[in-house]
PDB file of C-alpha atoms in Angstrom:
ATOM      1  CA  MET A   1     171.128 191.339 148.450  1.00 82.00           C
ATOM      2  CA  ILE A   2     171.168 190.423 144.771  1.00 86.00           C
ATOM      3  CA  SER A   3     170.209 186.974 143.555  1.00 88.00           C
ATOM      4  CA  ARG A   4     172.280 185.125 140.980  1.00 90.00           C
ATOM      5  CA  TYR A   5     169.304 185.233 138.592  1.00 92.00           C
ATOM      6  CA  THR A   6     169.181 189.039 138.772  1.00 92.00           C
ATOM      7  CA  ALA A   7     172.937 189.239 138.204  1.00 92.00           C
ATOM      8  CA  GLU A   8     172.709 186.928 135.168  1.00 94.00           C
ATOM      9  CA  ILE A   9     169.856 188.922 133.612  1.00 95.00           C
ATOM     10  CA  GLY A  10     171.539 192.263 134.338  1.00 96.00           C
ATOM     11  CA  THR A  11     174.893 191.183 132.924  1.00 96.00           C
ATOM     12  CA  ALA A  12     173.338 189.615 129.821  1.00 97.00           C
ATOM     13  CA  THR A  13     171.289 192.746 129.173  1.00 98.00           C
ATOM     14  CA  LEU A  14     174.331 194.985 129.589  1.00 98.00           C
ATOM     15  CA  THR A  15     176.516 192.884 127.277  1.00 98.00           C
ATOM     16  CA  ALA A  16     173.724 192.691 124.699  1.00 98.00           C
ATOM     17  CA  GLY A  17     173.525 196.485 124.732  1.00 98.00           C
ATOM     18  CA  LEU A  18     177.292 196.789 124.279  1.00 98.00           C
ATOM     19  CA  GLY A  19     177.213 194.272 121.429  1.00 98.00           C
ATOM     20  CA  LEU A  20     174.355 196.151 119.788  1.00 98.00           C
ATOM     21  CA  ALA A  21     176.305 199.417 120.115  1.00 98.00           C
ATOM     22  CA  ALA A  22     179.270 197.735 118.392  1.00 97.00           C
ATOM     23  CA  VAL A  23     177.012 196.504 115.573  1.00 97.00           C
ATOM     24  CA  ILE A  24     175.447 199.923 115.036  1.00 97.00           C
ATOM     25  CA  GLY A  25     178.823 201.658 115.194  1.00 96.00           C
ATOM     26  CA  ALA A  26     180.337 199.194 112.723  1.00 96.00           C
ATOM     27  CA  LEU A  27     177.564 199.890 110.215  1.00 96.00           C
ATOM     28  CA  GLU A  28     178.760 203.505 110.011  1.00 95.00           C
ATOM     29  CA  PHE A  29     182.133 202.291 108.688  1.00 92.00           C
ATOM     30  CA  GLY A  30     180.766 199.705 106.303  1.00 92.00           C
ATOM     31  CA  ILE A  31     180.745 195.947 106.701  1.00 92.00           C
ATOM     32  CA  GLY A  32     181.007 194.823 103.114  1.00 90.00           C
ATOM     33  CA  TRP A  33     183.900 193.988 100.869  1.00 89.00           C
ATOM     34  CA  GLY A  34     185.827 196.862  99.257  1.00 85.00           C
ATOM     35  CA  ASP A  35     188.606 197.018  96.685  1.00 86.00           C
ATOM     36  CA  ALA A  36     191.261 196.401  99.348  1.00 87.00           C
ATOM     37  CA  GLY A  37     189.359 193.681 101.196  1.00 88.00           C
ATOM     38  CA  PRO A  38     186.862 193.845 104.043  1.00 91.00           C
ATOM     39  CA  GLU A  39     185.747 197.318 105.063  1.00 91.00           C
ATOM     40  CA  SER A  40     186.808 198.641 108.456  1.00 91.00           C
ATOM     41  CA  GLY A  41     183.511 197.879 110.183  1.00 93.00           C
ATOM     42  CA  ALA A  42     183.356 194.198 109.216  1.00 93.00           C
ATOM     43  CA  PHE A  43     185.293 192.747 112.149  1.00 95.00           C
ATOM     44  CA  PRO A  44     183.594 194.862 114.870  1.00 96.00           C
ATOM     45  CA  PHE A  45     180.214 194.081 113.275  1.00 97.00           C
ATOM     46  CA  TYR A  46     180.653 190.328 113.520  1.00 96.00           C
ATOM     47  CA  ILE A  47     182.159 190.511 116.999  1.00 97.00           C
ATOM     48  CA  GLY A  48     179.181 192.640 118.073  1.00 97.00           C
ATOM     49  CA  LEU A  49     176.796 190.056 116.612  1.00 98.00           C
ATOM     50  CA  LEU A  50     178.640 187.325 118.492  1.00 98.00           C
ATOM     51  CA  VAL A  51     178.329 189.263 121.770  1.00 98.00           C
ATOM     52  CA  VAL A  52     174.598 189.841 121.179  1.00 98.00           C
ATOM     53  CA  ALA A  53     174.070 186.135 120.363  1.00 98.00           C
ATOM     54  CA  ALA A  54     175.964 185.049 123.492  1.00 98.00           C
ATOM     55  CA  SER A  55     173.923 187.482 125.573  1.00 98.00           C
ATOM     56  CA  ILE A  56     170.667 186.111 124.172  1.00 98.00           C
ATOM     57  CA  GLY A  57     171.942 182.624 124.995  1.00 97.00           C
ATOM     58  CA  THR A  58     172.678 183.699 128.567  1.00 96.00           C
ATOM     59  CA  LEU A  59     169.237 185.335 128.895  1.00 96.00           C
ATOM     60  CA  THR A  60     167.565 182.167 127.631  1.00 96.00           C
ATOM     61  CA  GLN A  61     169.627 179.895 129.860  1.00 94.00           C
ATOM     62  CA  ALA A  62     168.955 182.067 132.919  1.00 93.00           C
ATOM     63  CA  THR A  63     165.224 182.232 132.217  1.00 93.00           C
ATOM     64  CA  VAL A  64     164.860 178.500 131.622  1.00 93.00           C
ATOM     65  CA  GLY A  65     167.001 177.562 134.631  1.00 87.00           C
ATOM     66  CA  ARG A  66     165.641 180.261 136.902  1.00 85.00           C
ATOM     67  CA  HIS A  67     164.906 177.888 139.796  1.00 82.00           C
ATOM     68  CA  GLY A  68     168.580 176.925 140.050  1.00 80.00           C
ATOM     69  CA  LEU A  69     169.685 180.562 140.217  1.00 81.00           C
ATOM     70  CA  GLN A  70     167.968 181.641 143.428  1.00 84.00           C
ATOM     71  CA  SER A  71     171.143 181.658 145.518  1.00 89.00           C
ATOM     72  CA  VAL A  72     172.507 184.967 146.737  1.00 89.00           C
ATOM     73  CA  PHE A  73     175.035 186.510 144.362  1.00 89.00           C
ATOM     74  CA  LEU A  74     175.987 189.562 146.408  1.00 87.00           C
ATOM     75  CA  HIS A  75     175.476 190.067 150.137  1.00 88.00           C
ATOM     76  CA  LYS A  76     175.233 193.469 151.771  1.00 90.00           C
ATOM     77  CA  GLU A  77     178.801 193.300 153.140  1.00 91.00           C
ATOM     78  CA  GLU A  78     180.178 192.321 149.722  1.00 91.00           C
ATOM     79  CA  ALA A  79     178.215 195.149 148.104  1.00 90.00           C
ATOM     80  CA  LYS A  80     179.893 197.598 150.488  1.00 91.00           C
ATOM     81  CA  ARG A  81     183.317 196.301 149.428  1.00 90.00           C
ATOM     82  CA  VAL A  82     182.416 196.651 145.762  1.00 90.00           C
ATOM     83  CA  ALA A  83     181.141 200.192 146.360  1.00 92.00           C
ATOM     84  CA  SER A  84     184.314 201.074 148.287  1.00 91.00           C
ATOM     85  CA  PHE A  85     186.264 200.285 145.111  1.00 90.00           C
ATOM     86  CA  PHE A  86     183.797 201.588 142.509  1.00 94.00           C
ATOM     87  CA  LEU A  87     182.845 204.932 144.063  1.00 95.00           C
ATOM     88  CA  PRO A  88     186.429 206.250 144.318  1.00 95.00           C
ATOM     89  CA  MET A  89     186.987 205.207 140.690  1.00 96.00           C
ATOM     90  CA  LEU A  90     183.853 207.082 139.653  1.00 97.00           C
ATOM     91  CA  ALA A  91     185.060 210.127 141.581  1.00 97.00           C
ATOM     92  CA  PHE A  92     188.446 209.790 139.810  1.00 97.00           C
ATOM     93  CA  VAL A  93     186.740 210.007 136.416  1.00 96.00           C
ATOM     94  CA  VAL A  94     184.751 213.101 137.425  1.00 97.00           C
ATOM     95  CA  VAL A  95     187.783 214.831 138.956  1.00 96.00           C
ATOM     96  CA  ALA A  96     189.922 213.940 135.921  1.00 96.00           C
ATOM     97  CA  ARG A  97     187.428 215.692 133.639  1.00 95.00           C
ATOM     98  CA  LEU A  98     187.408 218.772 135.886  1.00 95.00           C
ATOM     99  CA  LEU A  99     191.012 219.035 137.071  1.00 95.00           C
ATOM    100  CA  GLY A 100     193.022 216.819 134.709  1.00 95.00           C
ATOM    101  CA  LEU A 101     194.484 213.338 134.994  1.00 96.00           C
ATOM    102  CA  TYR A 102     197.546 214.227 137.018  1.00 96.00           C
ATOM    103  CA  VAL A 103     195.665 216.019 139.795  1.00 96.00           C
ATOM    104  CA  ALA A 104     193.025 213.268 139.798  1.00 97.00           C
ATOM    105  CA  THR A 105     195.734 210.609 140.052  1.00 97.00           C
ATOM    106  CA  ALA A 106     197.392 212.340 142.993  1.00 97.00           C
ATOM    107  CA  LEU A 107     194.063 212.799 144.811  1.00 97.00           C
ATOM    108  CA  TYR A 108     192.857 209.269 144.078  1.00 97.00           C
ATOM    109  CA  LEU A 109     196.035 207.563 145.260  1.00 97.00           C
ATOM    110  CA  ALA A 110     196.334 209.756 148.342  1.00 97.00           C
ATOM    111  CA  LEU A 111     192.729 209.254 149.421  1.00 96.00           C
ATOM    112  CA  VAL A 112     192.586 205.533 148.714  1.00 95.00           C
ATOM    113  CA  MET A 113     195.876 204.934 150.536  1.00 97.00           C
ATOM    114  CA  TRP A 114     194.714 207.007 153.495  1.00 97.00           C
ATOM    115  CA  VAL A 115     191.105 205.808 153.770  1.00 95.00           C
ATOM    116  CA  GLN A 116     191.273 202.195 152.581  1.00 93.00           C
ATOM    117  CA  GLY A 117     194.934 201.381 153.141  1.00 95.00           C
ATOM    118  CA  LYS A 118     195.097 203.130 156.533  1.00 97.00           C
ATOM    119  CA  TYR A 119     198.438 204.740 155.690  1.00 98.00           C
ATOM    120  CA  ARG A 120     199.439 207.927 157.462  1.00 98.00           C
ATOM    121  CA  LEU A 121     198.191 211.060 155.706  1.00 98.00           C
ATOM    122  CA  VAL A 122     201.665 212.423 154.992  1.00 98.00           C
ATOM    123  CA  ILE A 123     202.748 209.137 153.364  1.00 98.00           C
ATOM    124  CA  SER A 124     199.531 208.972 151.327  1.00 98.00           C
ATOM    125  CA  VAL A 125     199.792 212.548 150.044  1.00 98.00           C
ATOM    126  CA  THR A 126     203.499 212.174 149.274  1.00 98.00           C
ATOM    127  CA  SER A 127     202.882 208.944 147.361  1.00 98.00           C
ATOM    128  CA  GLY A 128     200.018 210.445 145.370  1.00 98.00           C
ATOM    129  CA  ILE A 129     202.015 213.503 144.363  1.00 97.00           C
ATOM    130  CA  ALA A 130     205.119 211.423 143.578  1.00 98.00           C
ATOM    131  CA  ALA A 131     203.128 209.072 141.344  1.00 98.00           C
ATOM    132  CA  ALA A 132     201.545 211.987 139.456  1.00 96.00           C
ATOM    133  CA  VAL A 133     204.932 213.641 138.931  1.00 96.00           C
ATOM    134  CA  ILE A 134     206.505 210.386 137.757  1.00 97.00           C
ATOM    135  CA  PHE A 135     203.582 209.759 135.389  1.00 96.00           C
ATOM    136  CA  TYR A 136     204.026 213.275 133.996  1.00 95.00           C
ATOM    137  CA  PHE A 137     207.718 212.833 133.279  1.00 95.00           C
ATOM    138  CA  VAL A 138     207.332 209.336 131.847  1.00 96.00           C
ATOM    139  CA  LEU A 139     204.295 210.061 129.679  1.00 94.00           C
ATOM    140  CA  GLU A 140     204.640 213.733 128.739  1.00 93.00           C
ATOM    141  CA  VAL A 141     208.400 214.171 128.655  1.00 93.00           C
ATOM    142  CA  ALA A 142     209.899 210.762 127.837  1.00 95.00           C
ATOM    143  CA  PHE A 143     207.199 209.293 125.583  1.00 95.00           C
ATOM    144  CA  GLN A 144     205.636 212.620 124.511  1.00 93.00           C
ATOM    145  CA  VAL A 145     202.098 211.340 125.080  1.00 92.00           C
ATOM    146  CA  PRO A 146     199.913 214.286 126.099  1.00 91.00           C
ATOM    147  CA  LEU A 147     197.166 213.476 128.571  1.00 92.00           C
ATOM    148  CA  LEU A 148     194.168 215.448 129.803  1.00 91.00           C
ATOM    149  CA  LYS A 149     195.351 218.457 131.787  1.00 93.00           C
ATOM    150  CA  GLY A 150     193.454 220.828 134.014  1.00 92.00           C
ATOM    151  CA  PRO A 151     193.789 224.300 135.496  1.00 92.00           C
ATOM    152  CA  LEU A 152     196.751 223.431 137.752  1.00 89.00           C
ATOM    153  CA  GLU A 153     198.920 222.360 134.833  1.00 87.00           C
ATOM    154  CA  ALA A 154     197.889 225.516 132.948  1.00 87.00           C
ATOM    155  CA  ALA A 155     198.834 227.673 135.948  1.00 90.00           C
ATOM    156  CA  LEU A 156     202.227 225.932 136.112  1.00 87.00           C
ATOM    157  CA  GLY A 157     202.755 226.318 132.370  1.00 86.00           C
ATOM    158  CA  LEU A 158     202.914 222.567 131.749  1.00 79.00           C
ATOM    159  CA  TYR A 159     201.006 222.539 128.467  1.00 72.00           C
TER     160      TYR A 159
END
């Protein structure tokens, strides 16, 4: 189980890191004032600073009020539910990089419908394939927005 204090510290540390990444990235684009107005990194820089400041505030508040944050934030059963959502999404990202977004979409939808939704396998597979095909025609054909493709699309000549 995870205590609320641990969750507060972990979240504040993560958001501070993201804010710091935004600040550092914004510095590459310039944060000053140019001939046409503020440079392109100015807005992300100040938003990043705001996120870092809020994160420091959360860290301070959590540390000072530590005694009030000893309640359980996440029980074992809840952690299993979170993992049952997060792990398939992580697998989707890995499969998308290897096989392309359309194959990953079909596999993800089919497996999640079958395993978590308890749908029949034939319905799950049909739905996954149908969604991937519809996404292809809407995105690639109608809107002409190319997405990450893999070896199956190359074999079918869909590039």
